[in-house]
Amino acid sequence: MAPLSLSSQVKANLSEKLRSAGLRTTKQRILLAHLLFGAGNRHITAEILFDEASRSGLRVSQATIYNTLNQFHKAGLLHEVIIDQGRSYFDTNLEEHHHFYVESEARLIDIDQDEIVMGDLPKPPSGYQTDGIQIVIRLSNK
Amino acid sequence: MAPLSLSSQVKANLSEKLRSAGLRTTKQRILLAHLLFGAGNRHITAEILFDEASRSGLRVSQATIYNTLNQFHKAGLLHEVIIDQGRSYFDTNLEEHHHFYVESEARLIDIDQDEIVMGDLPKPPSGYQTDGIQIVIRLSNK
DNA sequence: GTACGTGCAAACGTTTTGCAGCGGG
DNA sequence: CCCGCTGCAAAACGTTTGCACGTAC
C-alpha cells in the first residue's frame, strides 16, 4: 500500500473533517482517518487498523490506535459495535443500520435497511432514555 | 445465605437437569445450577456467580465458574449475551427475547416479548444460516 | 508557550489454559 | 478404573493508563 503520500487535496478534506469534529490534526490521525474513511463503509477493529497503519508505513503505537478510535467514536465519527467478547468493532457507517455477524470469521456484514422491518420500539423504563438500538443476527456456516 | 444445604428434592431436580443435558453432577455444578436456576430468570456474570457461590459457602475457583458457565451454555442451559466489552452475561431465560442495557449500571433488563414487533427477518447471505438474533436497546439516565 | 497528542511499557480485568489430583459413572 | 471435573497458578487477550517527550495551534 502506498505510504504517507496522501495528496494535499485528500489531506485537506480529512483535516477539515477532524477539525469540524473538534479534533487536532496530527499526522497519525490524518493517516488513520484516511484508512478508516477513505474506502467506503468499514467494520474495523483496533488490530486491523494497527496492521493497516503499520503496513502503510506509519509507525504508530497501539495506544495511539486505541486513543484515536475512542476519540473518533466520542466525536461522533465512528459507531461502536460490541458483539464479540473482548473485541470492539468500529463502524464508519453512521446511519442506523444493523448487522449479521459471522462468528467463524469474526466478520460483520451490513443488513440492508429495507430488509429489516421493525414495529414500534418498546418504551424505556421511566427514568431512562433510549440511547441506541443494536440488532445483530448471528450466522454460522451452513 | 444458606450454605450447601439443599433439600434432596431440589438436588434431585437439578441432578436430573444436568444429567439430561449430558453433564456430570458434581457438587459444584449442583450448587451453581441452584444459584442460576433456583430464582427465576437471571442475567448473571462470572463475577456475580463467583461472589454468590463464595458467599453461599462453596469454595469454587474462578476457573470452575468459567468452565461451568461455558459448559452450561454449550449444553443449552444458558444463553450468552454480549453487550459490554470484555464481560459476558449469561441469561437463564432461554426463550427468544431481547434486552435493554443500562450502561451506567452494567445491568440488563428484559424486554416484554409483545413490546417488540419485528417484521420479517432478513435472509442470511447464501452459505450461511441464522443462528440467533439479538436486539439490545441501550439506555442512559434521563 | 501551553495544552493536547504520542510512544513506550507497565497495569488492568476478564477469560483461558496446563497440570496434578480428585471423584462420578 | 477411567475419563472428566476441579483447583491453582500462570498466561493470554484486548484494552487502558502513567509518564516523559513532542507537536499543533
Tab-separated table of C-alpha atoms (C1' of nucleotides) in Angstrom:
chain	number	residue	atom	x	y	z
A	1	MET	CA	0.000	0.000	0.000
A	2	ALA	CA	1.152	3.496	-0.772
A	3	PRO	CA	2.875	5.170	2.190
A	4	LEU	CA	2.080	8.504	3.756
A	5	SER	CA	1.914	10.198	0.386
A	6	LEU	CA	-1.619	11.440	0.536
A	7	SER	CA	-2.447	14.146	-1.935
A	8	SER	CA	-2.804	17.544	-0.375
A	9	GLN	CA	-6.403	17.585	-1.511
A	10	VAL	CA	-7.157	14.406	0.421
A	11	LYS	CA	-5.279	15.730	3.404
A	12	ALA	CA	-7.230	18.969	3.340
A	13	ASN	CA	-10.515	17.098	3.314
A	14	LEU	CA	-9.543	14.886	6.208
A	15	SER	CA	-8.145	17.828	8.154
A	16	GLU	CA	-11.423	19.602	7.722
A	17	LYS	CA	-13.304	16.532	8.895
A	18	LEU	CA	-11.205	16.244	12.030
A	19	ARG	CA	-11.270	19.925	12.744
A	20	SER	CA	-15.025	20.194	12.497
A	21	ALA	CA	-15.273	17.284	14.915
A	22	GLY	CA	-13.159	19.283	17.342
A	23	LEU	CA	-10.006	17.217	16.961
A	24	ARG	CA	-6.466	18.376	16.308
A	25	THR	CA	-4.961	17.339	13.024
A	26	THR	CA	-1.900	15.289	13.663
A	27	LYS	CA	-0.008	13.195	11.158
A	28	GLN	CA	-1.214	9.982	12.806
A	29	ARG	CA	-4.844	10.995	12.861
A	30	ILE	CA	-4.805	12.088	9.236
A	31	LEU	CA	-3.469	8.752	8.111
A	32	LEU	CA	-5.744	6.734	10.367
A	33	ALA	CA	-8.700	8.792	9.176
A	34	HIS	CA	-7.649	8.083	5.617
A	35	LEU	CA	-7.552	4.355	6.292
A	36	LEU	CA	-10.907	4.485	8.051
A	37	PHE	CA	-12.858	6.823	5.828
A	38	GLY	CA	-11.101	6.586	2.507
A	39	ALA	CA	-12.618	3.345	1.325
A	40	GLY	CA	-16.361	3.284	1.880
A	41	ASN	CA	-18.057	1.745	4.870
A	42	ARG	CA	-15.832	-0.367	7.023
A	43	HIS	CA	-16.035	-2.534	10.129
A	44	ILE	CA	-12.685	-2.267	11.730
A	45	THR	CA	-11.007	-3.424	14.913
A	46	ALA	CA	-8.014	-1.916	16.657
A	47	GLU	CA	-5.929	-4.837	15.487
A	48	ILE	CA	-6.888	-4.410	11.843
A	49	LEU	CA	-6.259	-0.682	11.927
A	50	PHE	CA	-2.912	-1.185	13.594
A	51	ASP	CA	-1.865	-3.659	10.915
A	52	GLU	CA	-3.012	-1.425	8.100
A	53	ALA	CA	-1.241	1.569	9.561
A	54	SER	CA	1.963	-0.393	10.009
A	55	ARG	CA	1.765	-1.781	6.513
A	56	SER	CA	1.171	1.664	5.085
A	57	GLY	CA	4.434	2.872	6.520
A	58	LEU	CA	3.305	4.835	9.564
A	59	ARG	CA	4.852	3.708	12.813
A	60	VAL	CA	2.030	4.139	15.335
A	61	SER	CA	1.793	2.689	18.793
A	62	GLN	CA	-1.157	0.592	19.836
A	63	ALA	CA	-2.042	3.193	22.430
A	64	THR	CA	-2.500	5.746	19.677
A	65	ILE	CA	-4.732	3.352	17.757
A	66	TYR	CA	-6.954	2.847	20.784
A	67	ASN	CA	-6.903	6.534	21.723
A	68	THR	CA	-7.750	7.550	18.197
A	69	LEU	CA	-10.583	5.069	17.800
A	70	ASN	CA	-12.060	6.151	21.113
A	71	GLN	CA	-11.713	9.817	20.282
A	72	PHE	CA	-13.238	9.400	16.840
A	73	HIS	CA	-16.046	7.493	18.476
A	74	LYS	CA	-16.604	10.138	21.126
A	75	ALA	CA	-16.504	12.812	18.432
A	76	GLY	CA	-19.222	11.017	16.520
A	77	LEU	CA	-17.121	9.922	13.568
A	78	LEU	CA	-17.481	6.213	14.324
A	79	HIS	CA	-20.068	3.869	15.747
A	80	GLU	CA	-19.040	1.106	18.097
A	81	VAL	CA	-20.408	-2.400	17.723
A	82	ILE	CA	-19.902	-4.821	20.568
A	83	ILE	CA	-20.723	-8.376	19.661
A	84	ASP	CA	-17.557	-10.354	20.125
A	85	GLN	CA	-16.375	-10.835	23.674
A	86	GLY	CA	-13.346	-8.681	24.292
A	87	ARG	CA	-13.075	-7.106	20.861
A	88	SER	CA	-14.693	-3.889	19.710
A	89	TYR	CA	-15.672	-3.153	16.150
A	90	PHE	CA	-15.902	0.396	14.875
A	91	ASP	CA	-18.227	1.137	12.013
A	92	THR	CA	-17.676	4.052	9.679
A	93	ASN	CA	-21.302	3.926	8.595
A	94	LEU	CA	-23.063	6.309	10.943
A	95	GLU	CA	-26.587	5.693	9.708
A	96	GLU	CA	-28.808	3.479	11.804
A	97	HIS	CA	-28.415	0.021	10.430
A	98	HIS	CA	-27.843	-3.481	11.668
A	99	HIS	CA	-25.554	-6.429	11.197
A	100	PHE	CA	-25.045	-10.041	10.509
A	101	TYR	CA	-22.152	-11.425	12.475
A	102	VAL	CA	-20.255	-14.422	11.142
A	103	GLU	CA	-18.767	-15.906	14.250
A	104	SER	CA	-16.465	-18.304	12.447
A	105	GLU	CA	-14.848	-15.442	10.559
A	106	ALA	CA	-15.229	-12.709	13.191
A	107	ARG	CA	-16.769	-10.618	10.444
A	108	LEU	CA	-19.625	-8.124	10.367
A	109	ILE	CA	-21.910	-7.720	7.382
A	110	ASP	CA	-24.335	-4.838	6.957
A	111	ILE	CA	-28.013	-5.613	6.708
A	112	ASP	CA	-29.881	-3.636	4.072
A	113	GLN	CA	-32.037	-1.081	5.813
A	114	ASP	CA	-35.168	-2.113	3.969
A	115	GLU	CA	-34.614	-5.759	4.810
A	116	ILE	CA	-35.391	-5.300	8.451
A	117	VAL	CA	-38.778	-4.025	9.417
A	118	MET	CA	-39.369	-3.007	12.956
A	119	GLY	CA	-42.625	-2.090	14.538
A	120	ASP	CA	-42.729	0.351	17.386
A	121	LEU	CA	-39.802	0.311	19.727
A	122	PRO	CA	-40.527	-0.543	23.329
A	123	LYS	CA	-40.604	2.429	25.645
A	124	PRO	CA	-37.708	2.620	28.051
A	125	PRO	CA	-38.479	2.233	31.754
A	126	SER	CA	-39.135	5.551	33.458
A	127	GLY	CA	-36.013	7.448	34.345
A	128	TYR	CA	-34.144	6.195	31.300
A	129	GLN	CA	-33.904	7.278	27.708
A	130	THR	CA	-33.119	5.265	24.625
A	131	ASP	CA	-29.569	5.703	23.557
A	132	GLY	CA	-29.316	3.460	20.556
A	133	ILE	CA	-30.568	0.173	19.255
A	134	GLN	CA	-28.432	-2.635	18.016
A	135	ILE	CA	-29.667	-5.674	16.178
A	136	VAL	CA	-27.284	-8.494	15.449
A	137	ILE	CA	-28.103	-11.710	13.665
A	138	ARG	CA	-25.512	-14.356	14.246
A	139	LEU	CA	-24.647	-16.558	11.315
A	140	SER	CA	-22.936	-19.887	11.084
A	141	ASN	CA	-21.764	-21.806	8.055
A	142	LYS	CA	-24.484	-23.902	6.514
B	1	MET	CA	-27.355	-17.097	52.570
B	2	ALA	CA	-27.973	-20.715	53.426
B	3	PRO	CA	-24.972	-22.936	52.691
B	4	LEU	CA	-24.845	-26.138	50.733
B	5	SER	CA	-27.891	-27.488	52.491
B	6	LEU	CA	-30.120	-28.038	49.531
B	7	SER	CA	-33.041	-30.334	50.104
B	8	SER	CA	-32.645	-33.699	48.481
B	9	GLN	CA	-35.694	-32.928	46.373
B	10	VAL	CA	-34.048	-29.818	44.958
B	11	LYS	CA	-30.839	-31.702	44.429
B	12	ALA	CA	-32.635	-34.463	42.576
B	13	ASN	CA	-34.283	-31.975	40.256
B	14	LEU	CA	-31.036	-30.218	39.480
B	15	SER	CA	-29.201	-33.512	39.034
B	16	GLU	CA	-31.806	-34.555	36.537
B	17	LYS	CA	-31.473	-31.267	34.702
B	18	LEU	CA	-27.720	-31.617	34.428
B	19	ARG	CA	-27.846	-35.260	33.530
B	20	SER	CA	-30.327	-34.762	30.723
B	21	ALA	CA	-28.082	-32.026	29.368
B	22	GLY	CA	-25.262	-34.554	29.265
B	23	LEU	CA	-23.309	-33.145	32.185
B	24	ARG	CA	-21.917	-34.923	35.196
B	25	THR	CA	-23.415	-33.994	38.506
B	26	THR	CA	-20.703	-32.665	40.736
B	27	LYS	CA	-21.170	-30.826	43.977
B	28	GLN	CA	-20.024	-27.564	42.407
B	29	ARG	CA	-22.322	-27.814	39.433
B	30	ILE	CA	-25.322	-28.633	41.587
B	31	LEU	CA	-24.806	-25.574	43.688
B	32	LEU	CA	-24.046	-23.309	40.756
B	33	ALA	CA	-27.112	-24.648	38.989
B	34	HIS	CA	-29.134	-23.905	42.081
B	35	LEU	CA	-27.877	-20.320	42.151
B	36	LEU	CA	-28.540	-19.912	38.465
B	37	PHE	CA	-31.869	-21.638	38.056
B	38	GLY	CA	-33.367	-21.522	41.502
B	39	ALA	CA	-34.596	-17.943	41.441
B	40	GLY	CA	-36.391	-17.178	38.190
B	41	ASN	CA	-34.795	-15.538	35.217
B	42	ARG	CA	-31.405	-14.071	35.836
B	43	HIS	CA	-28.712	-12.146	33.988
B	44	ILE	CA	-25.501	-13.193	35.548
B	45	THR	CA	-21.801	-12.630	35.012
B	46	ALA	CA	-18.927	-14.830	36.066
B	47	GLU	CA	-18.046	-12.320	38.736
B	48	ILE	CA	-21.541	-12.269	40.224
B	49	LEU	CA	-21.787	-16.043	40.231
B	50	PHE	CA	-18.392	-16.359	41.839
B	51	ASP	CA	-19.386	-13.958	44.598
B	52	GLU	CA	-22.680	-15.702	45.228
B	53	ALA	CA	-21.035	-19.094	45.350
B	54	SER	CA	-18.409	-17.863	47.768
B	55	ARG	CA	-21.000	-16.187	49.957
B	56	SER	CA	-23.116	-19.314	49.995
B	57	GLY	CA	-20.260	-21.268	51.475
B	58	LEU	CA	-18.924	-23.152	48.459
B	59	ARG	CA	-15.259	-22.620	47.784
B	60	VAL	CA	-15.028	-22.677	43.997
B	61	SER	CA	-12.222	-21.434	41.817
B	62	GLN	CA	-12.803	-18.866	39.134
B	63	ALA	CA	-11.761	-21.432	36.555
B	64	THR	CA	-14.636	-23.643	37.617
B	65	ILE	CA	-17.043	-20.739	37.339
B	66	TYR	CA	-15.940	-20.034	33.805
B	67	ASN	CA	-15.825	-23.689	32.846
B	68	THR	CA	-19.274	-24.265	34.253
B	69	LEU	CA	-20.837	-21.249	32.587
B	70	ASN	CA	-19.328	-22.231	29.262
B	71	GLN	CA	-20.416	-25.830	29.634
B	72	PHE	CA	-23.963	-24.871	30.630
B	73	HIS	CA	-24.025	-22.564	27.655
B	74	LYS	CA	-22.775	-25.229	25.275
B	75	ALA	CA	-25.296	-27.663	26.730
B	76	GLY	CA	-28.106	-25.232	26.017
B	77	LEU	CA	-28.949	-24.377	29.612
B	78	LEU	CA	-27.903	-20.734	29.281
B	79	HIS	CA	-27.933	-18.033	26.656
B	80	GLU	CA	-24.994	-15.728	26.294
B	81	VAL	CA	-25.475	-12.000	25.849
B	82	ILE	CA	-22.507	-9.969	24.722
B	83	ILE	CA	-23.039	-6.268	25.009
B	84	ASP	CA	-20.394	-4.988	27.368
B	85	GLN	CA	-16.857	-5.064	26.101
B	86	GLY	CA	-14.915	-7.703	27.961
B	87	ARG	CA	-17.719	-9.053	30.103
B	88	SER	CA	-20.194	-11.790	29.215
B	89	TYR	CA	-23.695	-12.052	30.585
B	90	PHE	CA	-25.471	-15.370	30.809
B	91	ASP	CA	-29.230	-15.440	30.707
B	92	THR	CA	-31.248	-18.237	32.261
B	93	ASN	CA	-34.251	-17.310	30.148
B	94	LEU	CA	-33.913	-19.470	27.074
B	95	GLU	CA	-36.885	-18.094	25.194
B	96	GLU	CA	-36.205	-15.657	22.409
B	97	HIS	CA	-36.410	-12.236	23.942
B	98	HIS	CA	-34.452	-9.034	23.970
B	99	HIS	CA	-32.872	-6.559	26.325
B	100	PHE	CA	-32.434	-3.063	27.500
B	101	TYR	CA	-28.912	-2.421	28.648
B	102	VAL	CA	-28.253	0.256	31.235
B	103	GLU	CA	-24.668	1.158	30.594
B	104	SER	CA	-24.249	3.232	33.742
B	105	GLU	CA	-25.274	0.285	35.893
B	106	ALA	CA	-23.963	-2.558	33.716
B	107	ARG	CA	-27.405	-4.071	34.028
B	108	LEU	CA	-29.650	-5.960	31.618
B	109	ILE	CA	-33.430	-5.666	31.655
B	110	ASP	CA	-35.746	-7.983	29.771
B	111	ILE	CA	-37.996	-6.509	27.147
B	112	ASP	CA	-41.529	-7.883	27.154
B	113	GLN	CA	-41.966	-10.112	24.153
B	114	ASP	CA	-45.092	-8.343	22.975
B	115	GLU	CA	-43.432	-4.956	23.252
B	116	ILE	CA	-41.161	-5.554	20.325
B	117	VAL	CA	-42.694	-6.241	16.975
B	118	MET	CA	-40.499	-7.422	14.201
B	119	GLY	CA	-41.407	-7.840	10.614
B	120	ASP	CA	-39.734	-10.495	8.525
B	121	LEU	CA	-36.160	-11.250	9.337
B	122	PRO	CA	-33.628	-10.589	6.609
B	123	LYS	CA	-32.433	-13.683	4.822
B	124	PRO	CA	-28.857	-14.641	5.566
B	125	PRO	CA	-26.358	-14.469	2.696
B	126	SER	CA	-26.057	-17.744	0.822
B	127	GLY	CA	-23.857	-20.273	2.524
B	128	TYR	CA	-24.874	-19.115	5.983
B	129	GLN	CA	-27.714	-19.894	8.307
B	130	THR	CA	-29.257	-17.790	11.016
B	131	ASP	CA	-28.028	-18.791	14.410
B	132	GLY	CA	-29.799	-16.356	16.663
B	133	ILE	CA	-30.927	-12.788	16.796
B	134	GLN	CA	-30.058	-10.332	19.493
B	135	ILE	CA	-31.639	-6.945	19.956
B	136	VAL	CA	-30.230	-4.580	22.528
B	137	ILE	CA	-31.503	-1.124	23.307
B	138	ARG	CA	-29.001	0.935	25.215
B	139	LEU	CA	-30.352	3.167	27.913
B	140	SER	CA	-28.893	6.137	29.694
B	141	ASN	CA	-30.174	8.057	32.672
B	142	LYS	CA	-32.610	10.763	31.714
C	1	DG	C1'	4.012	28.893	25.288
C	2	DT	C1'	0.643	25.754	26.560
C	3	DA	C1'	-2.476	22.310	26.181
C	4	DC	C1'	-3.049	18.291	23.904
C	5	DG	C1'	-1.160	14.093	21.330
C	6	DT	C1'	2.121	10.305	21.092
C	7	DG	C1'	5.113	6.315	22.291
C	8	DC	C1'	6.533	3.062	25.404
C	9	DA	C1'	5.882	-0.086	28.878
C	10	DA	C1'	3.531	-1.480	32.602
C	11	DA	C1'	-1.016	-2.348	34.558
C	12	DC	C1'	-5.668	-3.843	34.194
C	13	DG	C1'	-9.830	-7.004	34.170
C	14	DT	C1'	-11.729	-10.865	32.109
C	15	DT	C1'	-11.145	-15.227	30.388
C	16	DT	C1'	-8.372	-19.408	29.151
C	17	DT	C1'	-5.034	-22.929	29.822
C	18	DG	C1'	-1.698	-26.528	31.811
C	19	DC	C1'	-1.228	-29.704	35.012
C	20	DA	C1'	-1.687	-32.537	39.135
C	21	DG	C1'	-5.067	-34.655	41.846
C	22	DC	C1'	-9.987	-35.874	42.914
C	23	DG	C1'	-14.337	-38.141	42.172
C	24	DG	C1'	-18.515	-39.556	39.317
C	25	DG	C1'	-20.175	-43.368	36.494
D	1	DC	C1'	-10.830	-47.999	36.746
D	2	DC	C1'	-11.183	-44.394	33.656
D	3	DC	C1'	-12.362	-40.179	31.914
D	4	DG	C1'	-13.977	-35.973	33.045
D	5	DC	C1'	-14.043	-32.300	36.576
D	6	DT	C1'	-11.677	-29.242	39.887
D	7	DG	C1'	-8.305	-26.061	41.850
D	8	DC	C1'	-4.472	-23.417	41.473
D	9	DA	C1'	-1.442	-20.507	39.256
D	10	DA	C1'	0.171	-18.631	35.365
D	11	DA	C1'	-0.637	-16.945	30.909
D	12	DA	C1'	-3.244	-14.836	27.355
D	13	DC	C1'	-6.023	-11.410	25.412
D	14	DG	C1'	-7.763	-6.847	24.314
D	15	DT	C1'	-7.650	-2.557	26.333
D	16	DT	C1'	-6.235	1.370	29.438
D	17	DT	C1'	-3.083	4.208	31.927
D	18	DG	C1'	1.187	6.915	33.623
D	19	DC	C1'	4.653	9.488	32.290
D	20	DA	C1'	8.198	11.856	29.512
D	21	DC	C1'	8.637	13.910	25.255
D	22	DG	C1'	6.892	16.081	21.044
D	23	DT	C1'	3.934	18.977	18.320
D	24	DA	C1'	-0.440	21.676	16.799
D	25	DC	C1'	-2.205	25.930	17.325
